[in-house]
PDB file of C-alpha atoms in Angstrom:
ATOM      1  CA  UNK A 161     -12.119   9.620 -21.531  1.00 58.00           C
ATOM      2  CA  UNK A 162     -11.733  12.727 -19.405  1.00 67.00           C
ATOM      3  CA  UNK A 163     -12.452  10.751 -16.234  1.00 67.00           C
ATOM      4  CA  UNK A 164      -9.625   8.302 -17.044  1.00 67.00           C
ATOM      5  CA  UNK A 165      -7.177  11.208 -17.424  1.00 70.00           C
ATOM      6  CA  UNK A 166      -8.224  12.553 -14.026  1.00 70.00           C
ATOM      7  CA  UNK A 167      -7.670   9.140 -12.399  1.00 74.00           C
ATOM      8  CA  UNK A 168      -4.274   8.779 -14.099  1.00 77.00           C
ATOM      9  CA  UNK A 169      -3.332  12.283 -12.957  1.00 82.00           C
ATOM     10  CA  UNK A 170      -4.339  11.333  -9.381  1.00 80.00           C
ATOM     11  CA  UNK A 171      -2.098   8.236  -9.453  1.00 80.00           C
ATOM     12  CA  UNK A 172       0.833  10.265 -10.812  1.00 85.00           C
ATOM     13  CA  UNK A 173       0.411  12.880  -8.060  1.00 86.00           C
ATOM     14  CA  UNK A 174       0.332  10.151  -5.394  1.00 84.00           C
ATOM     15  CA  UNK A 175       3.465   8.548  -6.877  1.00 85.00           C
ATOM     16  CA  UNK A 176       5.304  11.885  -6.943  1.00 87.00           C
ATOM     17  CA  UNK A 177       4.328  12.550  -3.307  1.00 87.00           C
ATOM     18  CA  UNK A 178       5.725   9.147  -2.321  1.00 88.00           C
ATOM     19  CA  UNK A 179       9.267  10.001  -3.479  1.00 90.00           C
ATOM     20  CA  UNK A 180      10.097  12.740  -0.914  1.00 91.00           C
ATOM     21  CA  UNK A 181       8.444  10.758   1.873  1.00 91.00           C
ATOM     22  CA  UNK A 182      10.481   7.674   0.918  1.00 91.00           C
ATOM     23  CA  UNK A 183      13.627   9.820   0.712  1.00 92.00           C
ATOM     24  CA  UNK A 184      13.081  11.083   4.263  1.00 92.00           C
ATOM     25  CA  UNK A 185      12.285   7.617   5.646  1.00 91.00           C
ATOM     26  CA  UNK A 186      15.327   6.038   3.968  1.00 91.00           C
ATOM     27  CA  UNK A 187      17.508   8.900   5.197  1.00 88.00           C
ATOM     28  CA  UNK A 188      16.619   8.278   8.859  1.00 88.00           C
ATOM     29  CA  UNK A 189      16.786   4.450   8.750  1.00 86.00           C
ATOM     30  CA  UNK A 190      20.518   4.303   9.612  1.00 84.00           C
ATOM     31  CA  UNK A 191      19.775   6.255  12.787  1.00 82.00           C
ATOM     32  CA  UNK A 192      16.676   4.308  13.808  1.00 82.00           C
ATOM     33  CA  UNK A 193      17.389   0.732  12.694  1.00 78.00           C
ATOM     34  CA  UNK A 194      20.036  -1.153  14.623  1.00 79.00           C
ATOM     35  CA  UNK A 195      22.452  -3.414  12.804  1.00 77.00           C
ATOM     36  CA  UNK A 196      23.748  -6.678  14.249  1.00 77.00           C
ATOM     37  CA  UNK A 197      27.461  -7.502  14.015  1.00 74.00           C
ATOM     38  CA  UNK A 198      28.868 -10.974  14.571  1.00 74.00           C
ATOM     39  CA  UNK A 199      32.601 -10.188  14.710  1.00 73.00           C
ATOM     40  CA  UNK A 200      35.194  -7.412  14.895  1.00 72.00           C
ATOM     41  CA  UNK A 201      35.706  -7.622  11.107  1.00 74.00           C
ATOM     42  CA  UNK A 202      32.027  -6.915  10.434  1.00 72.00           C
ATOM     43  CA  UNK A 203      32.081  -4.035  12.903  1.00 71.00           C
ATOM     44  CA  UNK A 204      35.228  -2.534  11.339  1.00 73.00           C
ATOM     45  CA  UNK A 205      33.292  -1.735   8.133  1.00 76.00           C
ATOM     46  CA  UNK A 206      29.769  -1.277   9.440  1.00 78.00           C
ATOM     47  CA  UNK A 207      26.968  -0.936   6.872  1.00 79.00           C
ATOM     48  CA  UNK A 208      23.709   0.815   7.739  1.00 81.00           C
ATOM     49  CA  UNK A 209      20.490   1.588   5.912  1.00 81.00           C
ATOM     50  CA  UNK A 210      17.262  -0.113   4.960  1.00 82.00           C
ATOM     51  CA  UNK A 211      16.200  -1.936   2.774  1.00 85.00           C
ATOM     52  CA  UNK A 212      19.694  -1.891   1.226  1.00 86.00           C
ATOM     53  CA  UNK A 213      22.718  -0.876   3.324  1.00 86.00           C
ATOM     54  CA  UNK A 214      23.975   2.332   1.711  1.00 87.00           C
ATOM     55  CA  UNK A 215      25.930   3.996   4.504  1.00 86.00           C
ATOM     56  CA  UNK A 216      29.322   2.521   5.434  1.00 84.00           C
ATOM     57  CA  UNK A 217      31.417   3.521   8.442  1.00 84.00           C
ATOM     58  CA  UNK A 218      34.931   2.661   9.477  1.00 79.00           C
ATOM     59  CA  UNK A 219      34.392   1.941  13.175  1.00 73.00           C
ATOM     60  CA  UNK A 220      37.467   1.757  15.400  1.00 70.00           C
ATOM     61  CA  UNK A 221      35.962   0.415  18.622  1.00 70.00           C
ATOM     62  CA  UNK A 222      36.876  -3.110  19.583  1.00 69.00           C
ATOM     63  CA  UNK A 223      34.519  -4.734  22.076  1.00 68.00           C
ATOM     64  CA  UNK A 224      35.655  -7.940  23.764  1.00 68.00           C
ATOM     65  CA  UNK A 225      35.045 -11.166  21.745  1.00 67.00           C
ATOM     66  CA  UNK A 226      32.414 -12.413  24.203  1.00 73.00           C
ATOM     67  CA  UNK A 227      30.409  -9.218  23.532  1.00 72.00           C
ATOM     68  CA  UNK A 228      29.201 -10.485  20.120  1.00 72.00           C
ATOM     69  CA  UNK A 229      26.635 -10.520  18.558  1.00 76.00           C
ATOM     70  CA  UNK A 230      26.783  -6.758  18.930  1.00 73.00           C
ATOM     71  CA  UNK A 231      23.884  -4.465  17.998  1.00 77.00           C
ATOM     72  CA  UNK A 232      24.425  -0.811  17.181  1.00 75.00           C
ATOM     73  CA  UNK A 233      22.869   2.071  15.295  1.00 73.00           C
ATOM     74  CA  UNK A 234      24.886   4.447  13.135  1.00 78.00           C
ATOM     75  CA  UNK A 235      27.764   6.148  14.914  1.00 73.00           C
ATOM     76  CA  UNK A 236      28.532   9.864  14.793  1.00 74.00           C
ATOM     77  CA  UNK A 237      29.667  10.616  11.211  1.00 78.00           C
ATOM     78  CA  UNK A 238      31.983  13.368  12.475  1.00 76.00           C
ATOM     79  CA  UNK A 239      33.876  10.883  14.629  1.00 78.00           C
ATOM     80  CA  UNK A 240      34.070   7.898  12.262  1.00 77.00           C
ATOM     81  CA  UNK A 241      34.822   7.971   8.546  1.00 81.00           C
ATOM     82  CA  UNK A 242      31.494   7.625   6.726  1.00 83.00           C
ATOM     83  CA  UNK A 243      30.741   7.033   3.049  1.00 86.00           C
ATOM     84  CA  UNK A 244      27.430   6.903   1.210  1.00 86.00           C
ATOM     85  CA  UNK A 245      26.984   4.565  -1.749  1.00 88.00           C
ATOM     86  CA  UNK A 246      24.609   6.187  -4.236  1.00 91.00           C
ATOM     87  CA  UNK A 247      23.367   3.011  -5.965  1.00 92.00           C
ATOM     88  CA  UNK A 248      21.937   1.295  -2.872  1.00 92.00           C
ATOM     89  CA  UNK A 249      20.674   4.666  -1.600  1.00 92.00           C
ATOM     90  CA  UNK A 250      18.649   5.321  -4.788  1.00 93.00           C
ATOM     91  CA  UNK A 251      17.456   1.690  -4.853  1.00 93.00           C
ATOM     92  CA  UNK A 252      16.273   2.041  -1.241  1.00 92.00           C
ATOM     93  CA  UNK A 253      14.350   5.220  -2.121  1.00 93.00           C
ATOM     94  CA  UNK A 254      12.711   3.548  -5.143  1.00 93.00           C
ATOM     95  CA  UNK A 255      11.713   0.469  -3.131  1.00 93.00           C
ATOM     96  CA  UNK A 256      10.398   2.684  -0.330  1.00 92.00           C
ATOM     97  CA  UNK A 257       8.389   4.793  -2.792  1.00 92.00           C
ATOM     98  CA  UNK A 258       6.887   1.682  -4.405  1.00 92.00           C
ATOM     99  CA  UNK A 259       5.894   0.286  -0.999  1.00 91.00           C
ATOM    100  CA  UNK A 260       4.375   3.636  -0.014  1.00 91.00           C
ATOM    101  CA  UNK A 261       2.517   3.899  -3.337  1.00 90.00           C
ATOM    102  CA  UNK A 262       1.059   0.404  -2.931  1.00 89.00           C
ATOM    103  CA  UNK A 263       0.111   1.175   0.673  1.00 89.00           C
ATOM    104  CA  UNK A 264      -1.623   4.402  -0.315  1.00 86.00           C
ATOM    105  CA  UNK A 265      -3.325   3.025  -3.430  1.00 84.00           C
ATOM    106  CA  UNK A 266      -4.437  -0.336  -2.019  1.00 82.00           C
ATOM    107  CA  UNK A 267      -7.482   1.089  -0.199  1.00 80.00           C
ATOM    108  CA  UNK A 268      -8.523   2.884  -3.411  1.00 77.00           C
ATOM    109  CA  UNK A 269      -8.331  -0.301  -5.485  1.00 75.00           C
ATOM    110  CA  UNK A 270      -9.996  -2.360  -2.739  1.00 75.00           C
ATOM    111  CA  UNK A 271     -12.849   0.149  -2.516  1.00 75.00           C
ATOM    112  CA  UNK A 272     -13.169   0.211  -6.295  1.00 73.00           C
ATOM    113  CA  UNK A 273     -13.338  -3.590  -6.411  1.00 74.00           C
ATOM    114  CA  UNK A 274     -15.921  -3.716  -3.624  1.00 72.00           C
ATOM    115  CA  UNK A 275     -17.966  -1.028  -5.359  1.00 73.00           C
ATOM    116  CA  UNK A 276     -17.998  -3.056  -8.594  1.00 76.00           C
ATOM    117  CA  UNK A 277     -19.067  -6.179  -6.693  1.00 77.00           C
ATOM    118  CA  UNK A 278     -21.810  -4.230  -4.888  1.00 75.00           C
ATOM    119  CA  UNK A 279     -23.033  -2.724  -8.165  1.00 77.00           C
ATOM    120  CA  UNK A 280     -23.250  -6.165  -9.786  1.00 77.00           C
ATOM    121  CA  UNK A 281     -25.037  -7.560  -6.734  1.00 76.00           C
ATOM    122  CA  UNK A 282     -27.453  -4.601  -6.724  1.00 75.00           C
ATOM    123  CA  UNK A 283     -28.139  -5.048 -10.449  1.00 76.00           C
ATOM    124  CA  UNK A 284     -28.934  -8.754  -9.921  1.00 77.00           C
ATOM    125  CA  UNK A 285     -31.140  -7.905  -6.960  1.00 78.00           C
ATOM    126  CA  UNK A 286     -32.913  -5.206  -8.947  1.00 76.00           C
ATOM    127  CA  UNK A 287     -33.468  -7.645 -11.834  1.00 76.00           C
ATOM    128  CA  UNK A 288     -34.954 -10.224  -9.448  1.00 78.00           C
ATOM    129  CA  UNK A 289     -37.199  -7.541  -7.980  1.00 76.00           C
ATOM    130  CA  UNK A 290     -38.418  -6.489 -11.443  1.00 77.00           C
ATOM    131  CA  UNK A 291     -39.169 -10.120 -12.343  1.00 78.00           C
ATOM    132  CA  UNK A 292     -41.029 -10.589  -9.061  1.00 75.00           C
ATOM    133  CA  UNK A 293     -43.084  -7.419  -9.609  1.00 76.00           C
ATOM    134  CA  UNK A 294     -43.900  -8.437 -13.202  1.00 76.00           C
ATOM    135  CA  UNK A 295     -44.941 -11.873 -11.984  1.00 73.00           C
ATOM    136  CA  UNK A 296     -47.033 -10.357  -9.229  1.00 74.00           C
ATOM    137  CA  UNK A 297     -48.863  -8.063 -11.680  1.00 72.00           C
ATOM    138  CA  UNK A 298     -49.339 -10.919 -14.144  1.00 73.00           C
ATOM    139  CA  UNK A 299     -50.791 -13.149 -11.390  1.00 70.00           C
ATOM    140  CA  UNK A 300     -52.836 -10.303  -9.972  1.00 66.00           C
ATOM    141  CA  UNK A 301     -54.394  -9.444 -13.360  1.00 62.00           C
ATOM    142  CA  UNK A 302     -55.484 -13.006 -14.003  1.00 56.00           C
ATOM    143  CA  UNK A 303     -56.788 -13.477 -10.468  1.00 53.00           C
ATOM    144  CA  UNK A 304     -58.461 -10.057 -10.562  1.00 51.00           C
ATOM    145  CA  UNK A 305     -60.409 -10.891 -13.725  1.00 53.00           C
ATOM    146  CA  UNK A 306     -61.452 -14.218 -12.217  1.00 53.00           C
ATOM    147  CA  UNK A 307     -62.680 -12.394  -9.130  1.00 51.00           C
ATOM    148  CA  UNK A 308     -64.770 -10.041 -11.292  1.00 51.00           C
ATOM    149  CA  UNK A 309     -66.310 -13.030 -13.056  1.00 51.00           C
ATOM    150  CA  UNK A 310     -66.931 -14.654  -9.736  1.00 50.00           C
ATOM    151  CA  UNK A 311     -68.550 -11.493  -8.343  1.00 52.00           C
ATOM    152  CA  UNK A 312     -70.694 -10.944 -11.487  1.00 51.00           C
ATOM    153  CA  UNK A 313     -72.071 -14.439 -11.366  1.00 48.00           C
TER     154      UNK A 313
END
């Protein structure tokens, strides 16, 4: 019972460590991930962020029509009016934390599964070995007594 509490505590600690890491990653995605715009209307209210766009900017640049599709990262928030939508921002953090948690815990669960398979395989192998040794002793005893009779005669 105590061992299960320790494992549960370990998973909770890993999950709590994933939240600030996910927060930081989601916070820098508008800067790092470029967004593609197909028209001036899309560019006028640009949305940035990953996995859900949470940062919206009112962009006032107008590239020529033949310049589309246009790819850009987030513009300077001091220059262009910028708003952050809390719902998509929190959803992005939660999704990021879940992905991080799965990524960090997957090797643990894979190792645990392999260890169980190896233990079962070792138990079967050990059982076969015990049966073989018992059979060897049983055969050896009967052949040994025959040899004594053969030698005595």
